[in-house]
């Protein structure tokens, strides 16, 4: 299971933290039950519903067909529609399945052309994921890819098109007219909470990820977080610590790691907290640190800049790889590394960084066992639950995103859209 450890000395804050944990205990209980105020946005809370046996069987059957008939799979989506799947697909080393190519997350012509070039000479399927088909990035990419598929596959192109959206939407109607396979984007789940639904699971399965293990990890975390009380609940403690540090002037949280497998998980985490909390002039601004490389850039700011950041490290406890440095007769001044494993060198750098940073700012560590499907499922549910709690303590709706519409309205006006 996940472990939460506080690395900094917060002795002076302990009573305030305890008061906060006692004061919000009713919020924890309400979140565990499912706050009726948000009943239309809680489909993610029970993995048995959002990723039940019926859904898993259909996902596995379709993914097997895709892997048999294609060597590439195009995931068309932006933000919550692709971040979760990408974080697992790019983070789990041992998988066998289609290469996944990403589209619908940019409007830049060169990126779109390069994406199409990757499909030349390859057999592929596409999956357009869009709860709201008004979002231009995936909708426009979907049109371009459909036209490309028609030129490649002719009358059989429809057999290789999938859409994941809301029943009754314009995307759903298009699928009915064209004969595309359609998967539900649960109406009671927002994009950034959709990791353990058709949205995230179908692309993962096409890439060869064991989605049942991922769902099991999420479900095990659900059982823990929805039953433990305030003093034992790690997600609740994490949420309280975020609010505590924010109260004391640390208005940015840096999610840091020395694990390259988490590169795309950062993007999912940033969207989850930024889009959920950033309302009414409130919220902790989420940033990330890919170490050790960024120790030579943001590391300087952390060590000598203003005390505005608190840091959460993500770590994996299991040793997944090894590369030992052999002795070398050349006089390079590195003999002290002879016989050392890069795994141990990386861990030493991590420990040294945590110690150095914890002397300047609040630091905590969340550790999982390994970068596998089960533990990604744990991480998804942990942070989703903690985010809902954190927003509740802040007094904002965890599930809406009114500010996102501002650029869309102006963009559509510039492009001449009238309805």
XYZ file of C-alpha atoms in Angstrom:
419
model
C 0.000 0.000 0.000
C 0.994 3.634 -0.269
C 2.937 5.203 2.581
C 2.972 8.872 3.594
C 6.002 10.200 5.464
C 6.710 13.753 6.653
C 10.387 14.555 6.096
C 10.539 18.049 7.591
C 10.428 19.047 11.228
C 6.875 20.319 11.709
C 6.903 20.185 15.518
C 5.659 23.763 15.716
C 2.662 22.913 13.512
C 1.568 19.654 15.153
C -1.182 21.118 17.328
C -2.539 23.148 14.428
C -2.459 20.045 12.219
C -4.293 18.031 14.865
C -6.920 20.740 15.249
C -7.389 20.781 11.481
C -7.744 16.993 11.301
C -10.323 17.049 14.092
C -12.139 20.036 12.632
C -12.681 18.488 9.193
C -13.585 14.956 10.348
C -17.194 15.440 9.226
C -15.946 16.339 5.723
C -14.013 13.065 5.584
C -17.115 11.103 6.577
C -19.236 12.938 4.011
C -16.660 12.315 1.259
C -16.437 8.634 2.169
C -20.199 8.269 1.845
C -20.418 10.479 -1.234
C -21.490 14.062 -0.668
C -25.057 14.347 -2.034
C -24.309 17.936 -3.114
C -22.044 16.436 -5.806
C -24.098 13.336 -6.578
C -23.835 14.006 -10.337
C -20.010 13.952 -10.197
C -19.222 10.937 -8.008
C -19.098 8.125 -10.546
C -15.345 7.686 -9.860
C -15.867 7.067 -6.137
C -16.875 3.394 -6.521
C -14.612 1.403 -8.844
C -17.116 -1.432 -8.811
C -19.479 0.816 -10.762
C -17.155 2.844 -12.997
C -15.025 -0.228 -13.843
C -17.304 -3.169 -13.238
C -17.072 -6.650 -14.719
C -19.265 -5.839 -17.701
C -17.108 -2.857 -18.650
C -13.850 -4.776 -18.162
C -14.984 -7.692 -20.315
C -15.931 -5.375 -23.169
C -12.670 -3.442 -22.871
C -10.577 -6.619 -22.901
C -12.442 -8.030 -25.900
C -12.014 -4.846 -27.916
C -8.374 -4.435 -26.907
C -7.609 -8.005 -27.986
C -9.145 -7.277 -31.396
C -7.090 -4.098 -31.717
C -3.827 -5.824 -30.804
C -4.520 -8.633 -33.283
C -5.343 -6.333 -36.223
C -3.091 -3.319 -35.605
C 0.341 -2.312 -34.419
C -0.590 1.280 -33.526
C -3.403 2.914 -31.585
C -4.155 6.640 -31.757
C -5.474 8.133 -28.543
C -7.313 11.346 -29.434
C -7.903 13.379 -26.320
C -6.806 16.363 -24.287
C -6.228 16.780 -20.555
C -8.279 14.332 -18.545
C -9.086 12.340 -21.671
C -5.488 11.262 -22.237
C -3.281 12.109 -19.230
C -4.164 9.097 -17.092
C -3.787 6.544 -19.874
C -0.536 8.102 -21.062
C 0.962 8.114 -17.562
C 0.441 4.344 -17.265
C 1.308 3.435 -20.861
C 4.580 5.375 -20.694
C 5.288 4.442 -17.077
C 4.871 0.651 -17.025
C 7.988 -0.880 -18.535
C 6.812 -4.450 -19.037
C 3.869 -4.431 -21.412
C 3.103 -5.883 -24.819
C 0.627 -4.310 -27.163
C 0.152 -1.571 -29.733
C 2.319 1.491 -29.908
C 0.178 4.374 -28.702
C 0.323 7.650 -30.612
C -1.209 10.763 -29.075
C -3.391 13.272 -30.900
C -5.999 15.852 -30.027
C -3.860 17.582 -27.398
C -2.552 20.372 -29.632
C -3.697 22.629 -32.456
C -0.228 23.088 -33.939
C -0.020 22.030 -37.613
C 3.495 20.608 -37.449
C 2.612 18.373 -34.519
C -0.461 17.114 -36.354
C 1.496 16.423 -39.534
C 4.221 14.585 -37.615
C 1.575 12.488 -35.888
C 0.128 11.435 -39.241
C 3.613 10.605 -40.554
C 4.031 8.128 -37.691
C 1.065 6.193 -39.109
C 2.466 5.780 -42.625
C 2.718 2.091 -43.487
C 1.175 0.968 -40.199
C -2.160 -0.627 -39.346
C -3.948 1.329 -36.673
C -7.150 2.117 -34.778
C -8.229 5.488 -33.423
C -10.185 6.316 -30.269
C -11.642 9.809 -29.935
C -12.254 10.537 -26.252
C -14.425 13.580 -25.632
C -17.068 13.987 -22.966
C -17.840 17.380 -24.451
C -17.343 17.248 -28.211
C -17.202 21.067 -28.160
C -13.528 20.861 -27.159
C -11.730 21.831 -30.350
C -8.399 20.028 -29.905
C -9.758 16.441 -30.013
C -12.724 17.245 -32.262
C -10.587 18.793 -35.019
C -7.944 16.036 -34.778
C -10.721 13.448 -35.057
C -11.932 14.993 -38.293
C -8.426 15.013 -39.766
C -7.755 11.418 -38.754
C -11.092 10.197 -40.127
C -10.224 11.722 -43.490
C -6.780 10.106 -43.357
C -8.344 6.728 -42.500
C -10.794 6.984 -45.369
C -7.857 7.394 -47.757
C -6.074 4.406 -46.196
C -8.889 1.923 -45.560
C -11.758 3.062 -47.755
C -15.107 1.484 -46.906
C -13.619 -0.536 -44.031
C -12.318 2.548 -42.197
C -15.316 2.641 -39.844
C -14.306 -0.734 -38.391
C -11.172 0.894 -36.976
C -12.803 3.944 -35.395
C -13.801 4.078 -31.739
C -15.269 6.962 -29.781
C -15.619 7.353 -26.044
C -18.183 9.992 -25.179
C -21.546 10.852 -23.689
C -24.651 9.053 -24.991
C -26.884 11.495 -26.828
C -24.034 13.881 -27.652
C -23.083 14.997 -31.161
C -20.172 12.524 -31.007
C -22.578 9.702 -30.140
C -24.880 10.682 -33.026
C -21.925 10.682 -35.420
C -21.044 7.148 -34.300
C -24.627 6.005 -34.895
C -24.575 7.461 -38.415
C -21.128 6.153 -39.384
C -21.131 2.797 -37.593
C -18.245 3.573 -35.235
C -17.830 1.556 -32.049
C -18.898 3.623 -29.029
C -17.857 3.424 -25.364
C -19.506 5.439 -22.624
C -17.696 8.295 -20.951
C -19.593 8.081 -17.642
C -21.807 11.135 -17.263
C -21.091 11.259 -13.527
C -17.295 11.368 -13.980
C -15.314 14.441 -14.991
C -12.324 14.059 -17.289
C -9.651 14.490 -14.638
C -11.302 11.809 -12.461
C -11.755 9.324 -15.325
C -8.575 7.216 -15.040
C -10.401 4.078 -13.886
C -13.173 4.163 -16.486
C -13.502 3.349 -20.200
C -11.666 6.621 -20.831
C -8.358 5.445 -19.397
C -8.735 1.681 -19.420
C -9.375 1.018 -23.132
C -6.182 2.750 -24.356
C -4.203 1.075 -21.573
C -5.557 -2.348 -22.544
C -4.759 -1.736 -26.230
C -1.177 -1.023 -25.149
C -1.002 -4.325 -23.274
C -1.520 -3.047 -19.719
C -3.211 -5.439 -17.275
C -6.207 -3.224 -16.557
C -7.684 -5.672 -14.056
C -4.604 -5.197 -11.895
C -4.956 -1.437 -12.175
C -8.612 -1.596 -11.161
C -7.705 -3.910 -8.275
C -5.145 -1.385 -7.045
C -7.700 1.414 -7.212
C -10.327 -0.722 -5.499
C -7.961 -1.725 -2.677
C -7.153 1.951 -2.120
C -10.865 2.770 -2.209
C -11.576 0.194 0.512
C -8.873 1.738 2.666
C -9.671 5.414 2.200
C -13.438 5.035 2.519
C -13.185 3.134 5.801
C -10.279 4.598 7.800
C -10.909 7.368 10.315
C -9.202 10.779 10.426
C -6.113 9.720 12.338
C -5.291 6.694 10.159
C -6.387 7.901 6.717
C -3.326 8.807 4.575
C -5.268 10.767 1.915
C -6.998 12.807 4.598
C -3.694 13.513 6.313
C -2.153 14.575 2.998
C -5.091 16.903 2.293
C -4.793 18.462 5.762
C -1.053 18.973 5.310
C -1.669 20.743 1.989
C -4.107 23.120 3.643
C -1.758 23.651 6.601
C 1.189 24.591 4.409
C -1.005 26.802 2.216
C -2.219 28.640 5.334
C 1.383 29.384 6.274
C 2.278 30.969 2.944
C 3.449 27.965 0.924
C 1.129 28.490 -2.037
C 2.828 26.115 -4.500
C 3.213 22.351 -4.261
C 6.013 20.697 -6.185
C 5.495 17.020 -6.974
C 9.026 15.667 -7.347
C 10.590 12.325 -8.106
C 13.779 10.622 -9.166
C 11.684 8.039 -11.065
C 11.536 8.665 -14.855
C 8.467 6.401 -15.084
C 6.427 9.204 -13.525
C 7.073 11.804 -16.226
C 3.534 11.719 -17.612
C 1.906 11.071 -14.257
C 3.005 14.605 -13.372
C 0.742 15.953 -16.120
C -2.261 14.056 -14.790
C -1.575 15.234 -11.212
C -1.127 18.863 -12.265
C -4.450 18.911 -14.073
C -6.267 17.168 -11.223
C -5.283 19.754 -8.635
C -5.064 22.875 -10.800
C -8.475 22.415 -12.423
C -10.143 21.272 -9.205
C -8.727 23.814 -6.726
C -7.982 26.936 -8.755
C -11.214 28.849 -8.166
C -12.446 31.963 -6.370
C -8.890 33.261 -6.021
C -7.929 30.148 -4.037
C -5.844 27.015 -4.487
C -2.308 25.709 -4.301
C -0.488 26.033 -7.632
C 0.863 22.604 -8.717
C 4.353 22.384 -10.212
C 6.653 19.424 -10.764
C 10.316 18.539 -10.458
C 11.951 15.865 -12.639
C 15.091 15.000 -10.741
C 17.986 14.751 -10.819
C 18.131 16.912 -13.994
C 16.046 19.771 -12.611
C 18.141 19.980 -9.466
C 20.362 22.119 -11.681
C 17.529 24.589 -12.379
C 14.518 24.581 -10.066
C 16.706 23.057 -7.373
C 18.509 26.386 -7.092
C 15.194 28.228 -6.648
C 14.059 25.797 -3.960
C 17.294 26.129 -2.022
C 17.846 29.900 -2.249
C 14.606 31.422 -3.544
C 11.639 32.705 -1.524
C 9.927 30.171 0.780
C 6.797 29.758 -1.325
C 6.890 26.019 -2.115
C 6.199 22.825 -0.226
C 7.345 19.579 -1.822
C 5.860 16.110 -2.154
C 8.202 13.366 -3.350
C 6.916 10.250 -5.095
C 9.039 7.161 -4.662
C 8.998 3.460 -5.539
C 10.304 1.089 -2.879
C 11.118 -1.864 -5.134
C 14.366 -2.057 -7.092
C 13.339 -2.399 -10.733
C 16.655 -2.198 -12.591
C 20.400 -2.319 -12.116
C 23.528 -0.952 -13.804
C 26.821 -1.432 -11.973
C 29.839 0.793 -12.637
C 32.882 -1.329 -13.370
C 36.383 -0.268 -12.246
C 38.249 1.840 -14.786
C 42.026 2.362 -14.932
C 41.659 5.869 -16.400
C 42.362 8.746 -14.020
C 38.941 10.402 -14.068
C 38.580 10.981 -10.326
C 35.579 8.679 -10.118
C 37.143 5.646 -8.468
C 34.847 6.112 -5.470
C 32.015 4.890 -7.740
C 33.684 1.562 -8.565
C 31.285 -1.316 -7.950
C 28.337 0.930 -7.180
C 24.939 0.384 -8.783
C 23.294 3.377 -10.465
C 20.176 2.395 -8.526
C 22.005 3.166 -5.270
C 23.550 6.339 -6.696
C 20.101 7.585 -7.708
C 18.710 6.780 -4.254
C 21.613 8.600 -2.595
C 20.880 11.672 -4.707
C 17.228 11.427 -3.696
C 17.991 11.115 0.017
C 20.448 14.012 -0.116
C 17.888 16.181 -1.935
C 15.118 15.416 0.531
C 17.407 16.302 3.437
C 18.620 19.532 1.825
C 15.147 20.674 0.764
C 13.534 19.755 4.085
C 15.865 22.209 5.826
C 14.351 25.015 3.707
C 10.700 24.049 3.134
C 8.057 21.493 4.157
C 8.722 18.128 2.509
C 6.800 14.850 2.540
C 7.142 11.568 0.655
C 4.476 9.270 -0.758
C 5.872 5.869 -1.679
C 4.403 2.985 -3.645
C 5.799 -0.493 -4.135
C 6.618 -0.435 -7.871
C 5.743 1.308 -11.174
C 3.205 -1.310 -12.225
C -0.487 -1.275 -13.091
C -1.612 -2.121 -9.553
C 0.293 0.758 -7.985
C -0.751 3.273 -10.642
C -4.330 2.323 -9.755
C -3.511 3.032 -6.112
C -2.010 6.411 -6.949
C -4.952 7.483 -9.108
C -7.522 6.781 -6.423
C -5.389 8.202 -3.619
C -4.930 11.562 -5.299
C -8.522 11.788 -6.572
C -9.868 11.186 -3.066
C -7.338 13.568 -1.505
C -8.178 16.239 -4.081
C -11.896 16.054 -3.296
C -11.055 16.455 0.395
C -8.619 19.295 -0.207
C -11.212 21.205 -2.241
C -13.819 20.621 0.446
C -11.530 22.154 3.057
C -10.911 25.078 0.718
C -14.620 25.607 0.085
C -14.591 25.127 -3.692
C -16.349 22.654 -5.976
C -13.876 19.831 -6.798
C -15.672 18.896 -9.999
C -16.378 22.002 -12.082
C -14.012 24.121 -14.211
C -15.731 27.382 -15.142
C -12.471 29.166 -15.950
C -11.620 26.738 -18.741
C -14.507 28.088 -20.813
C -13.048 31.621 -21.007
C -10.533 30.910 -23.775
C -12.957 28.625 -25.632
C -15.615 31.308 -25.998
C -13.106 33.817 -27.374
C -11.475 31.249 -29.663
C -14.803 30.163 -31.166
C -15.689 33.796 -31.834
C -12.375 34.368 -33.641
C -12.947 31.218 -35.718
C -16.451 32.292 -36.736
C -18.452 29.635 -34.887
C -22.052 30.808 -34.571
C -23.707 27.917 -32.701
